[in-house]
Amino acid sequence: MSARYEELKGLKNLGQKYAYTDREVMLYAYGIGLGADPMDEKELAFVNEGTLTPRPLKVVPTFASVAAWGAGPGEMNLNRVMVVDGERDITFHQPLPVAAHITADSSVVEVYDKGKDKGVVIAHQTVLKNEKGEKLATLVASRFARGDGGFGGPSLTQPDPHKIPSRTPDKTIDITTRPDQALVYRLCGDRNPLHSDPEFAKKAGFPRPILHGMCTYGITCRGVLQTYADYDASAFRQHVARFSSPVYPGETVTMDLWKDGNTISFEAKVKSRGVTVIKNGKTVLG
């Protein structure tokens, strides 16, 4: 087995300590577009705690993706310019509190070496726990490093993605993004200049800064939240999405959704460019 494969596969970082408050919870909700209508009480519940009529602040389930921003199994020494998000799969063990001190345990699950000049996919998981040691959420991320690979890792095949139903979507919705949305979302933790620096974006092969893949991921959670979940954040058990193309801030994301029992399948596209940006999406409600 190659030394590089063993190095990556052995990465582990346990007991990482983090804390967040309602400020971070509201910023994340606003960062994925909730609260655009200042009179929409259902969306305001995620970005405003209420004053004259107090109400408990709600937490968007996928806030779990930034609650312990920076947590990871360790330094992977990848070509940062060529790294993109491949997939996210979050399992929710219980609703996230509005504020908390948490710990994060991270480890590499598997390394898929696609060969020289084809890149490598690294799957790693982070388990978030509360102060009692109870699991809050398990995050599995697949990172596609386009500038790496070909180091002699084992020939492994990635698991098959969730299959989207072949019938016509049961529901289709449009979600607009703001031209400055990436500049807001980056305040949740991801300062990758690919999303804010035009010069850096061009160096990476894009005509202008792109929206964070994880912002698009949050937008798809929002899509399920406002439709089949009826804004009940506690209903989410799992949210999975595979990234296939970037969204540019200001574009409209069109989500197609299919409901089969407690499973919601979804895909998302940008019609103006004729591209699919999210594939093989799945939300499990319960």
Tab-separated table of C-alpha atoms in Angstrom:
chain	number	residue	atom	x	y	z
A	1	MET	CA	0.000	0.000	0.000
A	2	SER	CA	1.330	3.466	-0.848
A	3	ALA	CA	2.635	5.639	1.964
A	4	ARG	CA	0.480	8.561	0.777
A	5	TYR	CA	-2.677	6.450	0.999
A	6	GLU	CA	-1.779	5.272	4.496
A	7	GLU	CA	-0.994	8.850	5.533
A	8	LEU	CA	-4.409	10.120	4.424
A	9	LYS	CA	-6.367	7.107	5.670
A	10	GLY	CA	-4.808	7.403	9.119
A	11	LEU	CA	-5.751	11.030	9.747
A	12	LYS	CA	-7.814	11.483	12.903
A	13	ASN	CA	-8.544	14.377	15.259
A	14	LEU	CA	-10.691	13.778	18.337
A	15	GLY	CA	-12.127	16.084	20.985
A	16	GLN	CA	-11.970	19.341	19.040
A	17	LYS	CA	-13.779	21.999	21.074
A	18	TYR	CA	-16.143	24.598	19.610
A	19	ALA	CA	-18.890	26.931	20.754
A	20	TYR	CA	-21.557	28.952	19.001
A	21	THR	CA	-24.381	31.325	19.934
A	22	ASP	CA	-27.650	32.460	18.405
A	23	ARG	CA	-25.653	35.005	16.384
A	24	GLU	CA	-24.021	32.249	14.317
A	25	VAL	CA	-27.365	30.447	13.984
A	26	MET	CA	-29.070	33.549	12.565
A	27	LEU	CA	-26.121	34.448	10.325
A	28	TYR	CA	-26.182	30.989	8.737
A	29	ALA	CA	-29.935	31.168	8.097
A	30	TYR	CA	-29.521	34.588	6.498
A	31	GLY	CA	-26.512	33.324	4.542
A	32	ILE	CA	-28.645	30.692	2.773
A	33	GLY	CA	-31.323	33.270	2.012
A	34	LEU	CA	-33.896	32.931	4.765
A	35	GLY	CA	-35.506	36.203	5.835
A	36	ALA	CA	-35.495	37.858	2.409
A	37	ASP	CA	-39.139	38.773	3.025
A	38	PRO	CA	-39.139	40.742	6.311
A	39	MET	CA	-42.836	39.936	6.822
A	40	ASP	CA	-42.608	36.161	6.391
A	41	GLU	CA	-43.105	34.910	9.960
A	42	LYS	CA	-42.141	31.326	9.100
A	43	GLU	CA	-38.727	32.393	7.814
A	44	LEU	CA	-38.251	35.087	10.451
A	45	ALA	CA	-38.348	32.322	13.072
A	46	PHE	CA	-34.835	31.333	11.860
A	47	VAL	CA	-33.338	34.834	11.787
A	48	ASN	CA	-35.154	36.766	14.539
A	49	GLU	CA	-35.923	35.724	18.098
A	50	GLY	CA	-39.001	37.954	18.460
A	51	THR	CA	-39.390	40.885	20.882
A	52	LEU	CA	-42.935	41.980	21.749
A	53	THR	CA	-44.097	38.410	21.236
A	54	PRO	CA	-41.086	36.255	22.175
A	55	ARG	CA	-40.653	33.020	20.253
A	56	PRO	CA	-37.911	30.401	20.337
A	57	LEU	CA	-35.350	30.820	17.596
A	58	LYS	CA	-35.243	27.882	15.167
A	59	VAL	CA	-32.011	26.349	13.878
A	60	VAL	CA	-31.691	25.311	10.230
A	61	PRO	CA	-30.647	21.616	10.322
A	62	THR	CA	-27.686	22.124	7.985
A	63	PHE	CA	-26.244	24.707	10.378
A	64	ALA	CA	-24.464	21.550	11.554
A	65	SER	CA	-22.147	22.017	8.566
A	66	VAL	CA	-20.689	25.220	10.070
A	67	ALA	CA	-21.299	24.718	13.802
A	68	ALA	CA	-17.744	23.418	14.163
A	69	TRP	CA	-16.215	25.202	11.175
A	70	GLY	CA	-12.615	24.150	10.672
A	71	ALA	CA	-12.987	20.762	12.335
A	72	GLY	CA	-11.297	18.034	10.364
A	73	PRO	CA	-9.083	14.965	10.592
A	74	GLY	CA	-5.870	16.894	9.955
A	75	GLU	CA	-3.732	18.526	7.258
A	76	MET	CA	-4.098	16.694	3.939
A	77	ASN	CA	-1.502	18.741	1.990
A	78	LEU	CA	-3.657	19.135	-1.127
A	79	ASN	CA	-3.472	21.671	-3.947
A	80	ARG	CA	-5.968	24.127	-2.462
A	81	VAL	CA	-6.731	25.897	-5.739
A	82	MET	CA	-7.933	22.613	-7.250
A	83	VAL	CA	-10.034	21.336	-4.328
A	84	VAL	CA	-13.839	21.358	-4.567
A	85	ASP	CA	-16.652	19.862	-2.505
A	86	GLY	CA	-17.930	16.594	-3.925
A	87	GLU	CA	-20.736	15.515	-1.619
A	88	ARG	CA	-22.220	16.081	1.839
A	89	ASP	CA	-24.240	13.646	3.911
A	90	ILE	CA	-25.448	14.799	7.324
A	91	THR	CA	-27.334	12.553	9.732
A	92	PHE	CA	-29.186	14.456	12.448
A	93	HIS	CA	-29.366	12.613	15.775
A	94	GLN	CA	-31.295	15.374	17.559
A	95	PRO	CA	-32.235	19.011	16.881
A	96	LEU	CA	-29.347	21.430	17.262
A	97	PRO	CA	-29.615	23.826	20.220
A	98	VAL	CA	-29.657	27.582	19.626
A	99	ALA	CA	-26.341	27.938	21.476
A	100	ALA	CA	-23.928	25.274	22.654
A	101	HIS	CA	-20.437	24.139	23.555
A	102	ILE	CA	-19.698	21.111	21.395
A	103	THR	CA	-16.910	18.695	20.551
A	104	ALA	CA	-16.042	17.324	17.122
A	105	ASP	CA	-14.410	13.969	16.392
A	106	SER	CA	-13.046	13.762	12.838
A	107	SER	CA	-11.502	10.902	10.866
A	108	VAL	CA	-10.909	9.869	7.257
A	109	VAL	CA	-13.387	7.226	6.095
A	110	GLU	CA	-11.830	6.307	2.735
A	111	VAL	CA	-9.547	7.547	-0.031
A	112	TYR	CA	-10.487	7.003	-3.680
A	113	ASP	CA	-7.461	7.508	-5.931
A	114	LYS	CA	-8.776	8.034	-9.473
A	115	GLY	CA	-5.316	7.972	-11.047
A	116	LYS	CA	-2.750	10.439	-12.323
A	117	ASP	CA	-4.283	13.675	-13.643
A	118	LYS	CA	-7.732	12.446	-12.556
A	119	GLY	CA	-7.658	13.543	-8.937
A	120	VAL	CA	-8.546	11.897	-5.656
A	121	VAL	CA	-11.731	11.809	-3.588
A	122	ILE	CA	-11.282	11.833	0.183
A	123	ALA	CA	-14.285	10.973	2.346
A	124	HIS	CA	-14.065	12.031	5.980
A	125	GLN	CA	-16.569	12.243	8.800
A	126	THR	CA	-17.054	14.538	11.761
A	127	VAL	CA	-19.275	13.627	14.690
A	128	LEU	CA	-20.628	16.570	16.676
A	129	LYS	CA	-21.448	15.969	20.352
A	130	ASN	CA	-22.949	18.118	23.089
A	131	GLU	CA	-21.463	18.655	26.547
A	132	LYS	CA	-23.054	15.405	27.764
A	133	GLY	CA	-21.275	13.465	25.030
A	134	GLU	CA	-24.517	12.844	23.144
A	135	LYS	CA	-24.371	12.851	19.355
A	136	LEU	CA	-25.938	15.853	17.654
A	137	ALA	CA	-25.007	15.182	14.035
A	138	THR	CA	-22.680	13.069	11.911
A	139	LEU	CA	-21.250	14.819	8.859
A	140	VAL	CA	-19.667	12.879	5.995
A	141	ALA	CA	-17.884	15.029	3.427
A	142	SER	CA	-16.349	14.012	0.124
A	143	ARG	CA	-13.581	16.316	-1.035
A	144	PHE	CA	-12.492	16.145	-4.692
A	145	ALA	CA	-8.862	17.195	-5.088
A	146	ARG	CA	-8.491	17.694	-8.834
A	147	GLY	CA	-4.773	18.418	-8.614
A	148	ASP	CA	-3.837	15.267	-6.686
A	149	GLY	CA	-4.155	11.530	-7.257
A	150	GLY	CA	-2.083	8.852	-8.919
A	151	PHE	CA	-0.133	7.976	-5.787
A	152	GLY	CA	-0.919	4.294	-5.892
A	153	GLY	CA	-3.954	4.016	-3.658
A	154	PRO	CA	-6.125	0.884	-3.826
A	155	SER	CA	-8.615	0.553	-6.680
A	156	LEU	CA	-11.857	1.282	-4.864
A	157	THR	CA	-15.268	2.260	-6.194
A	158	GLN	CA	-17.293	4.943	-4.473
A	159	PRO	CA	-20.733	3.915	-3.181
A	160	ASP	CA	-23.592	4.391	-5.646
A	161	PRO	CA	-25.407	7.699	-5.142
A	162	HIS	CA	-29.091	7.986	-4.265
A	163	LYS	CA	-31.258	7.259	-7.309
A	164	ILE	CA	-33.702	9.962	-8.353
A	165	PRO	CA	-37.215	8.775	-9.372
A	166	SER	CA	-37.848	8.655	-13.125
A	167	ARG	CA	-41.304	10.216	-12.898
A	168	THR	CA	-42.151	13.897	-13.270
A	169	PRO	CA	-41.221	15.891	-10.126
A	170	ASP	CA	-43.973	16.133	-7.514
A	171	LYS	CA	-43.002	19.752	-6.846
A	172	THR	CA	-40.728	22.370	-8.415
A	173	ILE	CA	-39.656	25.593	-6.699
A	174	ASP	CA	-37.393	28.533	-7.566
A	175	ILE	CA	-35.017	30.009	-4.997
A	176	THR	CA	-33.212	33.205	-5.890
A	177	THR	CA	-29.720	34.007	-4.662
A	178	ARG	CA	-28.341	37.500	-4.106
A	179	PRO	CA	-25.343	38.903	-6.010
A	180	ASP	CA	-23.585	39.377	-2.647
A	181	GLN	CA	-24.639	36.058	-1.132
A	182	ALA	CA	-21.176	34.485	-1.151
A	183	LEU	CA	-19.814	37.503	0.719
A	184	VAL	CA	-22.409	36.945	3.448
A	185	TYR	CA	-22.090	33.168	3.587
A	186	ARG	CA	-18.280	33.320	3.925
A	187	LEU	CA	-18.797	34.968	7.323
A	188	CYS	CA	-20.078	31.574	8.520
A	189	GLY	CA	-16.478	30.345	8.330
A	190	ASP	CA	-15.440	29.432	4.783
A	191	ARG	CA	-13.038	32.198	3.732
A	192	ASN	CA	-11.876	30.372	0.592
A	193	PRO	CA	-11.066	33.242	-1.820
A	194	LEU	CA	-12.633	31.248	-4.643
A	195	HIS	CA	-15.911	32.738	-3.425
A	196	SER	CA	-14.836	36.339	-2.933
A	197	ASP	CA	-11.683	37.189	-4.894
A	198	PRO	CA	-12.152	37.633	-8.687
A	199	GLU	CA	-8.428	37.158	-9.366
A	200	PHE	CA	-8.297	33.912	-7.379
A	201	ALA	CA	-11.478	32.631	-9.068
A	202	LYS	CA	-9.983	33.212	-12.518
A	203	LYS	CA	-6.809	31.382	-11.503
A	204	ALA	CA	-9.007	28.419	-10.520
A	205	GLY	CA	-10.696	28.472	-13.932
A	206	PHE	CA	-13.889	30.404	-13.185
A	207	PRO	CA	-14.895	33.719	-14.800
A	208	ARG	CA	-15.905	35.168	-11.433
A	209	PRO	CA	-16.311	34.061	-7.792
A	210	ILE	CA	-18.730	31.185	-7.310
A	211	LEU	CA	-21.179	30.471	-4.520
A	212	HIS	CA	-19.958	28.063	-1.858
A	213	GLY	CA	-21.064	24.518	-2.567
A	214	MET	CA	-22.113	24.329	1.065
A	215	CYS	CA	-24.284	27.410	0.615
A	216	THR	CA	-26.036	25.642	-2.267
A	217	TYR	CA	-26.330	22.618	0.019
A	218	GLY	CA	-28.006	24.808	2.638
A	219	ILE	CA	-30.315	26.225	-0.019
A	220	THR	CA	-31.515	22.706	-0.868
A	221	CYS	CA	-32.195	22.127	2.847
A	222	ARG	CA	-34.169	25.357	2.816
A	223	GLY	CA	-36.108	24.063	-0.183
A	224	VAL	CA	-37.197	20.936	1.670
A	225	LEU	CA	-37.782	22.953	4.834
A	226	GLN	CA	-40.256	25.304	3.129
A	227	THR	CA	-42.125	22.548	1.298
A	228	TYR	CA	-42.483	19.052	2.693
A	229	ALA	CA	-41.099	19.823	6.173
A	230	ASP	CA	-43.384	22.867	6.679
A	231	TYR	CA	-40.510	24.719	8.395
A	232	ASP	CA	-40.165	22.031	11.089
A	233	ALA	CA	-36.399	21.761	11.591
A	234	SER	CA	-36.818	18.874	14.042
A	235	ALA	CA	-38.273	16.693	11.261
A	236	PHE	CA	-34.921	16.253	9.494
A	237	ARG	CA	-33.139	12.919	9.926
A	238	GLN	CA	-30.700	13.084	6.998
A	239	HIS	CA	-29.774	15.461	4.178
A	240	VAL	CA	-27.540	14.302	1.312
A	241	ALA	CA	-26.448	16.111	-1.852
A	242	ARG	CA	-23.835	15.637	-4.559
A	243	PHE	CA	-22.316	18.765	-6.113
A	244	SER	CA	-22.133	18.737	-9.912
A	245	SER	CA	-21.668	22.370	-11.008
A	246	PRO	CA	-21.231	25.727	-9.275
A	247	VAL	CA	-23.850	28.424	-8.779
A	248	TYR	CA	-22.877	32.033	-9.434
A	249	PRO	CA	-24.237	34.520	-6.874
A	250	GLY	CA	-27.358	36.211	-8.235
A	251	GLU	CA	-28.612	33.172	-10.126
A	252	THR	CA	-31.924	31.418	-9.497
A	253	VAL	CA	-31.751	27.830	-8.276
A	254	THR	CA	-34.634	25.619	-9.436
A	255	MET	CA	-35.305	22.562	-7.267
A	256	ASP	CA	-37.216	19.504	-8.448
A	257	LEU	CA	-38.554	17.412	-5.562
A	258	TRP	CA	-40.065	13.929	-5.334
A	259	LYS	CA	-41.802	12.586	-2.208
A	260	ASP	CA	-41.903	8.877	-1.398
A	261	GLY	CA	-43.055	8.372	2.174
A	262	ASN	CA	-40.543	10.073	4.466
A	263	THR	CA	-37.906	10.273	1.728
A	264	ILE	CA	-37.631	13.424	-0.352
A	265	SER	CA	-35.479	13.140	-3.468
A	266	PHE	CA	-34.258	16.302	-5.133
A	267	GLU	CA	-32.086	17.812	-7.815
A	268	ALA	CA	-31.295	21.450	-8.491
A	269	LYS	CA	-30.410	23.354	-11.635
A	270	VAL	CA	-29.733	26.833	-12.946
A	271	LYS	CA	-32.059	27.126	-15.942
A	272	SER	CA	-30.443	30.278	-17.318
A	273	ARG	CA	-27.237	28.302	-18.031
A	274	GLY	CA	-28.866	24.913	-18.553
A	275	VAL	CA	-26.760	23.221	-15.860
A	276	THR	CA	-27.563	20.862	-13.011
A	277	VAL	CA	-25.834	22.030	-9.838
A	278	ILE	CA	-27.011	19.374	-7.355
A	279	LYS	CA	-27.580	15.709	-8.177
A	280	ASN	CA	-28.769	12.639	-6.280
A	281	GLY	CA	-30.206	14.656	-3.377
A	282	LYS	CA	-32.033	12.915	-0.566
A	283	THR	CA	-33.694	14.124	2.629
A	284	VAL	CA	-35.177	11.759	5.168
A	285	LEU	CA	-37.897	13.230	7.378
A	286	GLY	CA	-39.327	11.659	10.474
